[in-house]
């Protein structure tokens, strides 16, 4: 499904940001490498999708370092983006992330809960009913997401919104007005 989503993004000339766990990067190295080669941004989601806040600082570090090592194995030298599993973070997580070179903690404002449904129409409607300029849409590598994606892209473009990677969005937001 990851490769299918990459194919849709390529066909639609759209870019995104992917946050697979380090385990998934190692499990699907071809998809991870293709993600990078197609020009999508990538970031850390920890090694195995564990909630980070209950962990000791050393365990948080192990989660993030494991993910970094998985990406380094594919030639990605550094990651600046961190999307903590469940959007759960605290001061400890921020300090550990900063010490490892992460400069941007990323959350989202559009959550269609695509992981909880097999209904592509519902996923599409949940995104398009609330997406606005600057929105960060959280999507997962699921069958319903892959099925919904072409219409999500068409719908956002119909609203004159261009899907971009978080790296592009962050660069744009830092430009002086």
PDB file of C-alpha atoms in Angstrom:
ATOM      1  CA  UNK A   1       0.000   0.000   0.000  1.00  0.00           C
ATOM      2  CA  UNK A   2       2.942   2.349   0.696  1.00  0.00           C
ATOM      3  CA  UNK A   3       4.133   1.846  -2.876  1.00  0.00           C
ATOM      4  CA  UNK A   4       0.594   2.377  -4.164  1.00  0.00           C
ATOM      5  CA  UNK A   5       0.372   5.706  -2.335  1.00  0.00           C
ATOM      6  CA  UNK A   6       3.748   6.726  -3.755  1.00  0.00           C
ATOM      7  CA  UNK A   7       2.503   5.854  -7.240  1.00  0.00           C
ATOM      8  CA  UNK A   8      -0.599   8.010  -6.787  1.00  0.00           C
ATOM      9  CA  UNK A   9       1.458  10.942  -5.522  1.00  0.00           C
ATOM     10  CA  UNK A  10       3.848  10.583  -8.459  1.00  0.00           C
ATOM     11  CA  UNK A  11       1.031  10.408 -11.019  1.00  0.00           C
ATOM     12  CA  UNK A  12      -0.710  13.396  -9.428  1.00  0.00           C
ATOM     13  CA  UNK A  13       2.536  15.424  -9.157  1.00  0.00           C
ATOM     14  CA  UNK A  14       2.006  15.885  -5.416  1.00  0.00           C
ATOM     15  CA  UNK A  15       4.438  15.794  -2.528  1.00  0.00           C
ATOM     16  CA  UNK A  16       3.949  14.670   1.036  1.00  0.00           C
ATOM     17  CA  UNK A  17       5.854  13.887   4.199  1.00  0.00           C
ATOM     18  CA  UNK A  18       6.157  10.353   5.500  1.00  0.00           C
ATOM     19  CA  UNK A  19       6.709   9.353   9.126  1.00  0.00           C
ATOM     20  CA  UNK A  20       7.095   5.572   9.134  1.00  0.00           C
ATOM     21  CA  UNK A  21       8.512   3.994  12.258  1.00  0.00           C
ATOM     22  CA  UNK A  22      12.084   2.736  11.992  1.00  0.00           C
ATOM     23  CA  UNK A  23      10.752  -0.822  12.027  1.00  0.00           C
ATOM     24  CA  UNK A  24       8.703  -0.080   8.893  1.00  0.00           C
ATOM     25  CA  UNK A  25      11.688   1.564   7.199  1.00  0.00           C
ATOM     26  CA  UNK A  26      13.683  -1.625   7.770  1.00  0.00           C
ATOM     27  CA  UNK A  27      10.736  -3.834   6.819  1.00  0.00           C
ATOM     28  CA  UNK A  28      10.053  -1.938   3.570  1.00  0.00           C
ATOM     29  CA  UNK A  29      13.395  -0.457   2.469  1.00  0.00           C
ATOM     30  CA  UNK A  30      12.366  -0.237  -1.195  1.00  0.00           C
ATOM     31  CA  UNK A  31       9.308   1.881  -0.319  1.00  0.00           C
ATOM     32  CA  UNK A  32      11.339   4.051   2.059  1.00  0.00           C
ATOM     33  CA  UNK A  33      14.050   4.600  -0.556  1.00  0.00           C
ATOM     34  CA  UNK A  34      11.469   5.393  -3.239  1.00  0.00           C
ATOM     35  CA  UNK A  35       9.865   7.915  -0.869  1.00  0.00           C
ATOM     36  CA  UNK A  36      13.149   9.789  -0.665  1.00  0.00           C
ATOM     37  CA  UNK A  37      14.012   9.438  -4.361  1.00  0.00           C
ATOM     38  CA  UNK A  38      10.605  10.867  -5.351  1.00  0.00           C
ATOM     39  CA  UNK A  39      11.405  14.004  -3.345  1.00  0.00           C
ATOM     40  CA  UNK A  40       9.052  13.500  -0.415  1.00  0.00           C
ATOM     41  CA  UNK A  41      10.105  14.652   3.034  1.00  0.00           C
ATOM     42  CA  UNK A  42      10.656  12.075   5.742  1.00  0.00           C
ATOM     43  CA  UNK A  43      10.719  12.357   9.495  1.00  0.00           C
ATOM     44  CA  UNK A  44      10.928  10.307  12.639  1.00  0.00           C
ATOM     45  CA  UNK A  45       8.044   8.478  14.240  1.00  0.00           C
ATOM     46  CA  UNK A  46      10.209   6.512  16.657  1.00  0.00           C
ATOM     47  CA  UNK A  47      11.397   2.951  16.284  1.00  0.00           C
ATOM     48  CA  UNK A  48       8.178   1.035  16.941  1.00  0.00           C
ATOM     49  CA  UNK A  49       5.358   3.563  17.442  1.00  0.00           C
ATOM     50  CA  UNK A  50       5.679   3.479  21.232  1.00  0.00           C
ATOM     51  CA  UNK A  51       4.176   6.324  23.211  1.00  0.00           C
ATOM     52  CA  UNK A  52       7.227   8.382  24.225  1.00  0.00           C
ATOM     53  CA  UNK A  53       6.068  10.313  27.301  1.00  0.00           C
ATOM     54  CA  UNK A  54       5.963   7.337  29.716  1.00  0.00           C
ATOM     55  CA  UNK A  55       9.506   6.329  28.752  1.00  0.00           C
ATOM     56  CA  UNK A  56      12.705   7.260  30.563  1.00  0.00           C
ATOM     57  CA  UNK A  57      14.901   9.738  28.644  1.00  0.00           C
ATOM     58  CA  UNK A  58      17.272   6.911  27.646  1.00  0.00           C
ATOM     59  CA  UNK A  59      14.377   4.917  26.196  1.00  0.00           C
ATOM     60  CA  UNK A  60      13.092   7.959  24.266  1.00  0.00           C
ATOM     61  CA  UNK A  61      16.602   8.371  22.892  1.00  0.00           C
ATOM     62  CA  UNK A  62      16.716   4.684  21.904  1.00  0.00           C
ATOM     63  CA  UNK A  63      13.383   5.043  20.071  1.00  0.00           C
ATOM     64  CA  UNK A  64      14.590   8.057  18.081  1.00  0.00           C
ATOM     65  CA  UNK A  65      18.108   6.749  17.458  1.00  0.00           C
ATOM     66  CA  UNK A  66      16.685   3.450  16.195  1.00  0.00           C
ATOM     67  CA  UNK A  67      14.599   5.342  13.668  1.00  0.00           C
ATOM     68  CA  UNK A  68      17.557   7.537  12.667  1.00  0.00           C
ATOM     69  CA  UNK A  69      19.723   4.432  12.118  1.00  0.00           C
ATOM     70  CA  UNK A  70      17.075   2.859   9.894  1.00  0.00           C
ATOM     71  CA  UNK A  71      17.009   5.961   7.681  1.00  0.00           C
ATOM     72  CA  UNK A  72      20.818   6.276   7.719  1.00  0.00           C
ATOM     73  CA  UNK A  73      20.972   2.721   6.415  1.00  0.00           C
ATOM     74  CA  UNK A  74      19.224   4.062   3.309  1.00  0.00           C
ATOM     75  CA  UNK A  75      21.518   7.063   2.945  1.00  0.00           C
ATOM     76  CA  UNK A  76      19.410   9.674   4.742  1.00  0.00           C
ATOM     77  CA  UNK A  77      21.985  11.458   6.897  1.00  0.00           C
ATOM     78  CA  UNK A  78      19.719  13.409   9.231  1.00  0.00           C
ATOM     79  CA  UNK A  79      16.096  14.018  10.093  1.00  0.00           C
ATOM     80  CA  UNK A  80      14.762  17.333  11.345  1.00  0.00           C
ATOM     81  CA  UNK A  81      11.074  16.455  11.654  1.00  0.00           C
ATOM     82  CA  UNK A  82       9.574  14.460  14.515  1.00  0.00           C
ATOM     83  CA  UNK A  83       5.954  13.376  14.695  1.00  0.00           C
ATOM     84  CA  UNK A  84       5.609  11.705  18.074  1.00  0.00           C
ATOM     85  CA  UNK A  85       3.312   8.677  18.100  1.00  0.00           C
ATOM     86  CA  UNK A  86      -0.228   9.688  19.126  1.00  0.00           C
ATOM     87  CA  UNK A  87       0.908  13.332  19.091  1.00  0.00           C
ATOM     88  CA  UNK A  88       2.032  12.715  22.655  1.00  0.00           C
ATOM     89  CA  UNK A  89       5.066  14.669  23.877  1.00  0.00           C
ATOM     90  CA  UNK A  90       6.363  16.499  26.895  1.00  0.00           C
ATOM     91  CA  UNK A  91       9.420  18.562  27.872  1.00  0.00           C
ATOM     92  CA  UNK A  92      11.549  15.400  28.241  1.00  0.00           C
ATOM     93  CA  UNK A  93      10.698  14.238  24.700  1.00  0.00           C
ATOM     94  CA  UNK A  94      11.435  17.708  23.333  1.00  0.00           C
ATOM     95  CA  UNK A  95      14.839  17.851  25.085  1.00  0.00           C
ATOM     96  CA  UNK A  96      15.892  14.417  23.850  1.00  0.00           C
ATOM     97  CA  UNK A  97      14.702  15.209  20.313  1.00  0.00           C
ATOM     98  CA  UNK A  98      16.574  18.513  20.285  1.00  0.00           C
ATOM     99  CA  UNK A  99      19.755  16.816  21.522  1.00  0.00           C
ATOM    100  CA  UNK A 100      19.531  14.457  18.530  1.00  0.00           C
ATOM    101  CA  UNK A 101      19.144  17.296  16.020  1.00  0.00           C
ATOM    102  CA  UNK A 102      15.384  17.372  15.534  1.00  0.00           C
ATOM    103  CA  UNK A 103      14.331  20.962  14.975  1.00  0.00           C
ATOM    104  CA  UNK A 104      10.616  20.626  14.242  1.00  0.00           C
ATOM    105  CA  UNK A 105       7.972  18.731  16.198  1.00  0.00           C
ATOM    106  CA  UNK A 106       5.039  18.144  13.872  1.00  0.00           C
ATOM    107  CA  UNK A 107       1.413  17.664  14.811  1.00  0.00           C
ATOM    108  CA  UNK A 108      -1.665  17.951  12.593  1.00  0.00           C
ATOM    109  CA  UNK A 109      -4.980  19.768  12.380  1.00  0.00           C
ATOM    110  CA  UNK A 110      -6.849  17.354  10.096  1.00  0.00           C
ATOM    111  CA  UNK A 111      -7.304  13.787  11.327  1.00  0.00           C
ATOM    112  CA  UNK A 112      -9.714  11.722   9.242  1.00  0.00           C
ATOM    113  CA  UNK A 113      -9.022   8.663  11.436  1.00  0.00           C
ATOM    114  CA  UNK A 114      -8.208   6.715   8.278  1.00  0.00           C
ATOM    115  CA  UNK A 115      -6.592   3.996  10.378  1.00  0.00           C
ATOM    116  CA  UNK A 116      -9.988   3.220  11.952  1.00  0.00           C
ATOM    117  CA  UNK A 117     -12.111   2.810   8.826  1.00  0.00           C
ATOM    118  CA  UNK A 118     -12.124   0.937   5.561  1.00  0.00           C
ATOM    119  CA  UNK A 119     -14.443   3.526   4.004  1.00  0.00           C
ATOM    120  CA  UNK A 120     -12.461   5.615   1.506  1.00  0.00           C
ATOM    121  CA  UNK A 121     -15.420   7.929   0.932  1.00  0.00           C
ATOM    122  CA  UNK A 122     -15.553   8.730   4.647  1.00  0.00           C
ATOM    123  CA  UNK A 123     -11.804   9.420   4.743  1.00  0.00           C
ATOM    124  CA  UNK A 124     -12.130  11.776   1.764  1.00  0.00           C
ATOM    125  CA  UNK A 125     -15.121  13.607   3.275  1.00  0.00           C
ATOM    126  CA  UNK A 126     -13.396  14.000   6.642  1.00  0.00           C
ATOM    127  CA  UNK A 127     -10.391  15.626   4.971  1.00  0.00           C
ATOM    128  CA  UNK A 128     -12.165  17.838   2.464  1.00  0.00           C
ATOM    129  CA  UNK A 129     -14.756  19.116   4.951  1.00  0.00           C
ATOM    130  CA  UNK A 130     -12.098  20.809   7.129  1.00  0.00           C
ATOM    131  CA  UNK A 131      -8.884  21.256   5.125  1.00  0.00           C
ATOM    132  CA  UNK A 132      -7.764  24.865   4.745  1.00  0.00           C
ATOM    133  CA  UNK A 133      -4.604  26.760   3.756  1.00  0.00           C
ATOM    134  CA  UNK A 134      -1.696  25.575   5.900  1.00  0.00           C
ATOM    135  CA  UNK A 135      -3.482  22.451   7.124  1.00  0.00           C
ATOM    136  CA  UNK A 136      -1.419  19.443   8.075  1.00  0.00           C
ATOM    137  CA  UNK A 137      -3.411  16.339   7.207  1.00  0.00           C
ATOM    138  CA  UNK A 138      -2.531  13.172   9.091  1.00  0.00           C
ATOM    139  CA  UNK A 139      -2.940  10.131   6.869  1.00  0.00           C
ATOM    140  CA  UNK A 140      -1.724   6.581   7.353  1.00  0.00           C
ATOM    141  CA  UNK A 141      -0.559   3.902   4.946  1.00  0.00           C
ATOM    142  CA  UNK A 142      -3.858   2.048   4.703  1.00  0.00           C
ATOM    143  CA  UNK A 143      -5.987   0.678   1.902  1.00  0.00           C
ATOM    144  CA  UNK A 144      -8.749   3.231   2.545  1.00  0.00           C
ATOM    145  CA  UNK A 145      -6.208   6.059   2.378  1.00  0.00           C
ATOM    146  CA  UNK A 146      -4.837   4.804  -0.941  1.00  0.00           C
ATOM    147  CA  UNK A 147      -8.365   4.561  -2.317  1.00  0.00           C
ATOM    148  CA  UNK A 148      -9.300   8.033  -1.060  1.00  0.00           C
ATOM    149  CA  UNK A 149      -6.087   9.802  -2.054  1.00  0.00           C
ATOM    150  CA  UNK A 150      -6.827  10.636  -5.720  1.00  0.00           C
ATOM    151  CA  UNK A 151     -10.104  12.339  -4.764  1.00  0.00           C
ATOM    152  CA  UNK A 152      -8.499  14.043  -1.756  1.00  0.00           C
ATOM    153  CA  UNK A 153      -5.854  15.508  -4.065  1.00  0.00           C
ATOM    154  CA  UNK A 154      -8.473  16.570  -6.620  1.00  0.00           C
ATOM    155  CA  UNK A 155     -10.653  18.054  -3.878  1.00  0.00           C
ATOM    156  CA  UNK A 156      -7.872  20.055  -2.275  1.00  0.00           C
ATOM    157  CA  UNK A 157      -6.794  21.364  -5.645  1.00  0.00           C
ATOM    158  CA  UNK A 158     -10.426  22.223  -6.348  1.00  0.00           C
ATOM    159  CA  UNK A 159     -10.201  24.451  -3.268  1.00  0.00           C
ATOM    160  CA  UNK A 160      -7.039  26.018  -4.732  1.00  0.00           C
ATOM    161  CA  UNK A 161      -4.866  24.231  -2.177  1.00  0.00           C
ATOM    162  CA  UNK A 162      -1.690  22.548  -3.370  1.00  0.00           C
ATOM    163  CA  UNK A 163      -0.500  19.504  -1.425  1.00  0.00           C
ATOM    164  CA  UNK A 164       3.136  20.012  -0.415  1.00  0.00           C
ATOM    165  CA  UNK A 165       5.622  18.364   1.905  1.00  0.00           C
ATOM    166  CA  UNK A 166       6.026  19.707   5.415  1.00  0.00           C
ATOM    167  CA  UNK A 167       9.510  20.851   4.491  1.00  0.00           C
ATOM    168  CA  UNK A 168       8.035  23.057   1.753  1.00  0.00           C
ATOM    169  CA  UNK A 169       5.263  24.251   4.074  1.00  0.00           C
ATOM    170  CA  UNK A 170       7.757  25.172   6.817  1.00  0.00           C
ATOM    171  CA  UNK A 171      10.001  27.024   4.378  1.00  0.00           C
ATOM    172  CA  UNK A 172       6.999  28.970   3.048  1.00  0.00           C
ATOM    173  CA  UNK A 173       5.817  29.859   6.568  1.00  0.00           C
ATOM    174  CA  UNK A 174       9.282  31.245   7.448  1.00  0.00           C
ATOM    175  CA  UNK A 175       9.348  33.685   4.513  1.00  0.00           C
ATOM    176  CA  UNK A 176       8.775  37.314   5.439  1.00  0.00           C
ATOM    177  CA  UNK A 177       5.374  38.651   4.409  1.00  0.00           C
TER     178      UNK A 177
END
